[in-house]
Amino acid sequence: MKSSLFLCLVVSLLFAFNAAQAQNLPHSCAKPDEVSVSHLHLDLNVDFDSKKLTGSAKVTLDRKAADKSLWLDIKGLAIEKVTDESGKELAFTLGREQADLGQAMEIELAAGIDTVTIHYASSPKAEAVQWLSPEQTTDKQHPFLFTQSQAILARTWVPCQDTPGVRMTYSAKIQVPPHLMAVMSASNPQEKNDTGVYEFEMKQPIPSYLLALAVGDLKFKSLGPRSGVYAEPSVLKKAVWELYDTPRMITAAEKLYGPYRWDRYDVIFLPSSFPFGGMENPRLTFATPTILAGDRSLVALIAHELAHSWSGNLVTNSTWNDFWLNEGFTVYFEQRIMESLYGRKYSEMLARLTLDGLKEELNELEQRDTWLKLDLVGRNPDDGMTAIAYDKGYFFLRMLEERTGREKWDAFLKSWFEKHAFQSMTTEGFLDYVSANLEGADSIPVKAWVYGPGLPESCPDVVTEELANVEKAASEFLGELKASDLAAKFATKDWTTHHWNHFLRSLGEKVSTNKMQELDAEFKFTQSGNSEITHDWLMLAIGSDYEPAMDRLEEFLTQQGRRKFLAPLYTRLSKTAKGLRRGKAIYTKARPGYHSVSTGTIDKILGWKQ
Ligand code: BES
Ligand code: ZN
């Protein structure tokens, strides 16, 4: 009797715990099982003087349980009031401020309330938003603004249920100063208007991290029937040339994994402080101008962001612990697009560089952070943005492809996207789908990849003759061969950006000043206009203490803010006392021009105190 009572108690406690757990999302206070947001209407004024977005967010609710409140995430927002449809004010409470997460906002809902309007202003320090002065743009004529919401920064400019597990449609009315144009991750204008008021609509339901806005002196040019480019006037021509293959990429992607579901696919080139290579904002990829190499050699980034239109935007990771479902699938899909446009030889070269990078990064990561299924509870989801989600994810899927055979695998993947379109999925959901639908899945060592560290033995190898030849060139150069003889012996004039990347990386961290001078005299690396080559060259220059490249280093670190380039360079600088001094001196000048995503990382690298 006694023991059964005890059992009863334990069981009911467990139940209560589970019910609470079910609501407990890793990085959001939202309780979508009770009340979720199904549509958002933004009405915002963009004020460059005060660096504030001011106005309102009206949310339409799906109330799954009566008597329950609406829980929203906010960070740094000044809330003026909350009203219902009739304009009556509603009571709300704000939770304690938490680092990274911000505050919970609980809005009480009486019976019959299906929409709520939050009147608010964002803070000038909102982490998602970068406000650029005219001097910080390419053309230096007008101010510019852009947002970066992924992973949990949407809450710094829009009150929302900031979890990738909730989807909503949205519309917006944005008022901007004269001479500027606004674009969003939605239906977009192609020309400026005189009123400065722009209206937007996103009819497909999206998670909050895909909310995006850019405002600036923008021009548009078409690339094909359903794609085009936005950029500042002086960048547009170069951008259009570089993205020539975009329409073919869309066609190739559709042929692989089904129709493009977002109507148009456009790309906007942002000023160079954009902290990422690209961001897959639906209908409008945000891109860094550092891929404008002048030879179309860095367009894999466009293939990547386009691929997210399926992996990520259509089928979304449920939580940031499942981030590999977004990025690993996207790297896989990107590779397939590249292969289909440029051939297997070329795409294998890219795959090999990816594998090298992954192995390198594995040495630096904590064991637990090398599982595909991450555990980011209590941490910033940014910590999950490593080569694991991207490249271990890629090789896991490539292993599945190789074991299954391409034909069956492609049919499987296509059905994955079709069956789960506009849904958010967990890693476990994917593994169940594999067990149920992928022939021969039982014999595949899935668990070791997803719930285990490092690179399992079943990881495919990538052998490419192209790069073997480059390695030979590097090793002969480190021996007796003169830089001036490299061209004749290894046909370096046919080398692509990727050959050069591999060559420079194969030289290690340090070479003699003589060798550096030879290389520089022969190939003019210090003057290179290619960001990827410049980055690798400067890494070598820091390691080799090669003074003639140090002005270029300062210039590169000040003129662009892409974290992927900044972080390794500052890290290498911080390895010696002299380097650290130089790094800090450069950072003092460069920091005001960086986006918060980049300063967040570099502050830590340099031990920077504000
Ligand atoms: N979605 C990511 C960028 C991102 C991830 C932003 C996590 C914030 C949090 C985007 O698709 C991406 O992966 N960009 C890469 C380029 C790509 C070719 C690997 C980048 O910016 O380097
Ligand atoms: Zn991505």
XYZ file of C-alpha atoms and ligand atoms in Angstrom, residues 280 304-305 308 326-327 330 390, ligand 2:
9
model
C 19.819 32.567 -46.260
C 25.027 27.257 -50.268
C 22.552 30.013 -49.446
C 19.039 26.637 -47.623
C 20.273 23.060 -41.384
C 23.955 23.354 -42.180
C 23.065 22.583 -46.889
C 28.594 22.005 -41.419
Zn 24.504 27.851 -44.070
